Short mmCIF file of C-alpha atoms in Angstrom, two decimals:
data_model
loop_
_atom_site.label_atom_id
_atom_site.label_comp_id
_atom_site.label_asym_id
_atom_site.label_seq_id
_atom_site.Cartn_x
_atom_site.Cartn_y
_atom_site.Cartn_z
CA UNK A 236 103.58 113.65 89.22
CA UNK A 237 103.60 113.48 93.48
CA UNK A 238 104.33 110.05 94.18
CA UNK A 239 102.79 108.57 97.21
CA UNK A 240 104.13 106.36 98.99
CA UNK A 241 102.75 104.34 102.53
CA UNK A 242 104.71 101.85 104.68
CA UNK A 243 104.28 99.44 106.52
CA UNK A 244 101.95 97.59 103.87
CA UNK A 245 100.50 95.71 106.22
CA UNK A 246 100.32 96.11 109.66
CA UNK A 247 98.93 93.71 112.41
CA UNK A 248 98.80 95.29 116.16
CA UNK A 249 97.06 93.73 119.03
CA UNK A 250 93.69 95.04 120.27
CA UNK A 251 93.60 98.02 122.38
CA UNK A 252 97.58 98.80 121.26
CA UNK A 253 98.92 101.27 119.00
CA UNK A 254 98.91 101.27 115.09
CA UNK A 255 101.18 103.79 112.87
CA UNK A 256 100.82 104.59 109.58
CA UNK A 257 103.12 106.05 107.72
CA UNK A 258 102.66 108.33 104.21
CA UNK A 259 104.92 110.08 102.21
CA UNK A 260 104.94 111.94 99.32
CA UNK A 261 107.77 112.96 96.57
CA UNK A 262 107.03 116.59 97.01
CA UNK A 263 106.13 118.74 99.61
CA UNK A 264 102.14 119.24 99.63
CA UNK A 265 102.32 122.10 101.90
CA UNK A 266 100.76 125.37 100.01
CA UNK A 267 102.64 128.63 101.30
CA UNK A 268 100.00 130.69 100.39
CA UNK A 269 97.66 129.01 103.08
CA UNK A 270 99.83 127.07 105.33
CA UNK A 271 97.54 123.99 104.29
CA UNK A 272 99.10 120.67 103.68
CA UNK A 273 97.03 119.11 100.95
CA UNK A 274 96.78 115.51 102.14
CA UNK A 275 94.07 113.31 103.17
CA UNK A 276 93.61 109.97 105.27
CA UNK A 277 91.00 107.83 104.56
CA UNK A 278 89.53 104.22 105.72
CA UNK A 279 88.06 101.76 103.44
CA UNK A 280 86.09 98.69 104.26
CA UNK A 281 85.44 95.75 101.74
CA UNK A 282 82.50 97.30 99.74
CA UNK A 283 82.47 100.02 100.69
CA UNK A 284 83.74 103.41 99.54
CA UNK A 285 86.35 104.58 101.29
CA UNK A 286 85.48 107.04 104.25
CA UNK A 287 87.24 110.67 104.74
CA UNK A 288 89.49 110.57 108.49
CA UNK A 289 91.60 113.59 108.62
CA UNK A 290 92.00 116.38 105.97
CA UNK A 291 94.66 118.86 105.80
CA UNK A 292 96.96 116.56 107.23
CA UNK A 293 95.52 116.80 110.48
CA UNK A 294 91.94 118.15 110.47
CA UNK A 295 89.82 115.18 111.67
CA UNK A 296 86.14 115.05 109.90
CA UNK A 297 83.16 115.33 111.61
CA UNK A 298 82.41 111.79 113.91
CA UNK A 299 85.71 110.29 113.25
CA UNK A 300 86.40 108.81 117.16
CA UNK A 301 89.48 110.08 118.68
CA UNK A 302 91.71 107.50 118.82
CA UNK A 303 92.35 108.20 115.48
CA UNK A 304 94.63 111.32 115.40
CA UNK A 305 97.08 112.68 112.31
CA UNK A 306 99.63 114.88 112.00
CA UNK A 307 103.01 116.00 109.72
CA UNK A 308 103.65 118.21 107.09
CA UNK A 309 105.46 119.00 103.80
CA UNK A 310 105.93 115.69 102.87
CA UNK A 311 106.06 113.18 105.66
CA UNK A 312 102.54 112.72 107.59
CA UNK A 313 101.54 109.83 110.09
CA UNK A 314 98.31 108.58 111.29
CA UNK A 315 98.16 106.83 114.08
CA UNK A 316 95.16 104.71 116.38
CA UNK A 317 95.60 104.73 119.50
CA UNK A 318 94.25 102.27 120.83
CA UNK A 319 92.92 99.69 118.06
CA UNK A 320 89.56 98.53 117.89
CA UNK A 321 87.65 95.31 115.84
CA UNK A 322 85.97 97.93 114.06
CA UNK A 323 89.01 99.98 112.70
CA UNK A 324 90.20 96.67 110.81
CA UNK A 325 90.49 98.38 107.38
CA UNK A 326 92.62 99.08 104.43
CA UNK A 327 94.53 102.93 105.28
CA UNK A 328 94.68 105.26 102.20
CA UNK A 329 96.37 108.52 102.14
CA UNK A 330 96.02 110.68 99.39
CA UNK A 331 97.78 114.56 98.00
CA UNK A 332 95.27 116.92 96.28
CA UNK A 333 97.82 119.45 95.98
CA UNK A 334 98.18 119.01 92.19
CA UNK A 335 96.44 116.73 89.92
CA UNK A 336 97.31 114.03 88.79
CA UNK A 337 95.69 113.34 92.71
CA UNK A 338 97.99 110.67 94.03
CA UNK A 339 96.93 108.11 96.68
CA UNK A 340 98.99 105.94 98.20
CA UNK A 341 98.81 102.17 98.16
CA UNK A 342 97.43 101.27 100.89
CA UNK A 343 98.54 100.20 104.31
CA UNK A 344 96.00 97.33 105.73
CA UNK A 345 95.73 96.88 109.23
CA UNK A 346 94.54 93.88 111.11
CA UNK A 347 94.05 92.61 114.87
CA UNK A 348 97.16 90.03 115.55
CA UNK B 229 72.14 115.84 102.86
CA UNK B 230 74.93 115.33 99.80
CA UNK B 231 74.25 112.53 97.74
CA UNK B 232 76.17 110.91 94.78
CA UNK B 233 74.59 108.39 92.91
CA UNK B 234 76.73 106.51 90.10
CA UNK B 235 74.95 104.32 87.35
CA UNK B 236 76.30 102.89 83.92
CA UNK B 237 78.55 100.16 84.85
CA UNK B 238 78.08 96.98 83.28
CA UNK B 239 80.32 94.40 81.13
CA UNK B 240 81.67 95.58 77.94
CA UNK B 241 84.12 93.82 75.70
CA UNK B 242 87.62 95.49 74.71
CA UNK B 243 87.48 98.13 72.49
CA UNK B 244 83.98 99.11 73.55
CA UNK B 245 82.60 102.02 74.89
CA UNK B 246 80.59 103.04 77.79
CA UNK B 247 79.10 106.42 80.07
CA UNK B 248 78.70 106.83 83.49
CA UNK B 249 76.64 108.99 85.06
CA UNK B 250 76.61 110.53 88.26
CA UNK B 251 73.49 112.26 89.91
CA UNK B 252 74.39 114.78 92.46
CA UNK B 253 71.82 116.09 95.19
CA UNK B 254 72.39 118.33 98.47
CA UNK B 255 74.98 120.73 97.34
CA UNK B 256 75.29 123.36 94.85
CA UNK B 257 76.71 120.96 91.85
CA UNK B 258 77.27 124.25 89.23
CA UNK B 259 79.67 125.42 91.40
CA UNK B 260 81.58 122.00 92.27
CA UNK B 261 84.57 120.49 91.13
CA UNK B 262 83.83 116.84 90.15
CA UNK B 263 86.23 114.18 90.36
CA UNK B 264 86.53 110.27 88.94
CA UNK B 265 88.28 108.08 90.75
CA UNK B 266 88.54 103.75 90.37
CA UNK B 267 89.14 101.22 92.46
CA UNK B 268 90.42 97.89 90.17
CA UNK B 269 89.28 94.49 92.06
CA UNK B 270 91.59 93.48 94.90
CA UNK B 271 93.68 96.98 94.22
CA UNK B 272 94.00 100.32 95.29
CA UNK B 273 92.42 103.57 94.38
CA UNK B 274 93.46 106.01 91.58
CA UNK B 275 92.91 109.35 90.34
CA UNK B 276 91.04 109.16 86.80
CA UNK B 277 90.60 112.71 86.51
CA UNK B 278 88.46 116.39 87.25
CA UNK B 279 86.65 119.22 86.04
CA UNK B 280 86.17 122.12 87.33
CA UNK B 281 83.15 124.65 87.47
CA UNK B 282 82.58 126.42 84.66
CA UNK B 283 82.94 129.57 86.46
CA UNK B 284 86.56 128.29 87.45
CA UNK B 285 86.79 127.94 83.34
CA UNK B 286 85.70 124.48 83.32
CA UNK B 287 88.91 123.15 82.98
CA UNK B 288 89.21 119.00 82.87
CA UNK B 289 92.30 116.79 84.07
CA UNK B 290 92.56 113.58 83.03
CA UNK B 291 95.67 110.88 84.59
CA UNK B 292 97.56 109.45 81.94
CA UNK B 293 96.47 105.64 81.59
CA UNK B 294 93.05 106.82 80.36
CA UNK B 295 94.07 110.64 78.67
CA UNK B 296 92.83 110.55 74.82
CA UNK B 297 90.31 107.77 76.07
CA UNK B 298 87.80 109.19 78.58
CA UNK B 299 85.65 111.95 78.20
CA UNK B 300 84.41 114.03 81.59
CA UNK B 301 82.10 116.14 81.05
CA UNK B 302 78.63 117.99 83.47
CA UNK B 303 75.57 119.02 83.03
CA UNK B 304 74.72 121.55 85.32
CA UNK B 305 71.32 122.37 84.88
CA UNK B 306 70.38 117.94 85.63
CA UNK B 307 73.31 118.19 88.30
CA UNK B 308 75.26 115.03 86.52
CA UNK B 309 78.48 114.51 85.82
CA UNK B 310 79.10 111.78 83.39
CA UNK B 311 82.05 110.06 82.02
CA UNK B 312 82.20 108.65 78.73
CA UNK B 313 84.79 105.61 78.35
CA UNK B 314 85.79 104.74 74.32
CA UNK B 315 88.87 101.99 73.76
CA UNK B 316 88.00 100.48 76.76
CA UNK B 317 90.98 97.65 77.95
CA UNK B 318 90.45 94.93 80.20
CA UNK B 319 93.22 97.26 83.14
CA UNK B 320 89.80 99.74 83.23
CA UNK B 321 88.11 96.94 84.91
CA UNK B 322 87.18 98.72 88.54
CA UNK B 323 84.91 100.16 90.54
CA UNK B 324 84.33 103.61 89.91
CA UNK B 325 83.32 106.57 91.86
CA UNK B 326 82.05 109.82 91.49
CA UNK B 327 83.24 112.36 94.34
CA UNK B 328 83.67 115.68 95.82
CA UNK B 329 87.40 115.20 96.90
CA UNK B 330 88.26 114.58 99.74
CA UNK B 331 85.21 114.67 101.80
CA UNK B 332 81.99 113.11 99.58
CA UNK B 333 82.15 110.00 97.51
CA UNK B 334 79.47 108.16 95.42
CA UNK B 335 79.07 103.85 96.00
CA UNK B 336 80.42 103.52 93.02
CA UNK B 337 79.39 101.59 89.88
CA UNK B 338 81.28 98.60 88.61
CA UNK B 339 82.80 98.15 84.87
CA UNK B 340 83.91 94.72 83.29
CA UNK B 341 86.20 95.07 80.63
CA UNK B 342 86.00 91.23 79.28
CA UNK B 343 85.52 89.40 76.03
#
């Protein structure tokens, strides 16, 4: 199985400054046949599903704002917010559907210090 | 609009049994793969398992804490996917969700393993 693994585990940045999350995986998700890496970001509230951000590493989904932004490949991938906002306080998942078992990582939650 | 709608959680005791179902709407479900995936309370998310369309061969993944145990199955002509839970242990205790990986995921519908 792909282990995923995120660091920090928690991470508490100042409004308006930068967070980084890190994600990385055991084996490289990157498909040759495609050039796709098979990893996925996602936000989760309390009680709420958690909410797509960036596919294929770096493909951002549809109304995601743009201080979110993604990128890496094979098997180290960041996310990072730019400039953080009260409303992107939120556990961070990332997550390889490259092969199943799907692996997620545990979580990296992010708060306003 | 794509819509997943779990139901079937409730408290069970170990050892028990119990199916979800989830109703799918706004896509073409007999040609989707369908995936589980949990949430345990104050924890993180994890894989339970997929099956593919039958016209991919229908073929079902399961992850190892719940292989021999779970059941996924669809029924393509109600657009439900269901997943049918037998030895059920108080670690199955979670949240769980129906989705279309990565982008489209259910609200989820929460199980109590508890005597």
């Amino acid at each position: 199985d792909i282990v995923t693994t995120q660091s920090p585990d928690s991470l508490a940045v100042s409004l308006g400054e930068r967070a980084t999350l890190n994600c990385k995986s055991s084996q490289s998700v990157l498909y040759s046949s495609n050039n796709k890496d098979y990893l996925a970001w996602y936000q989760q509230k309390p009680g709420q599903p958690p909410k797509l951000l960036f596919y294929w590493a770096s493909t951002r989904e549809s109304g995601v704002p743009d201080r979110f932004s993604a990128s890496g490949s094979g098997t180290d991938f960041t996310l990072t917010i730019s400039s953080l906002q009260a409303e992107d306080v939120a556990v961070y998942y990332c997550q390889q559907y490259y092969t199943t078992p799907w692996t997620f990582g545990q979580g990296t939650k992010v708060e306003i210090k | 609009e794509v819509q997943l709608v779990e139901s079937g959680g409730g408290l069970v005791k170990p050892g028990g049994s119990l199916t979800l179902a989830c109703a799918a709407s706004g896509f073409n479900f007999t040609s989707t793969w369908m995936t589980w995936v949990r949430q345990a309370p104050g924890k993180g998310l994890e894989w339970v398992g997929r099956i593919k369309s039958k016209t991919s061969g229908g073929t079902i993944d399961y992850a190892a804490p719940v292989k021999g145990r779970f059941t996924i199955s669809r029924h393509d002509s109600k657009d439900t996917l269901y997943l049918q839970m037998n030895g059920l242990k108080t670690e199955d205790t979670a949240v769980y969700y129906c989705n279309i990986g990565p982008k489209y995921w259910g609200q989820g519908t929460l199980v109590t393993v508890s005597s």
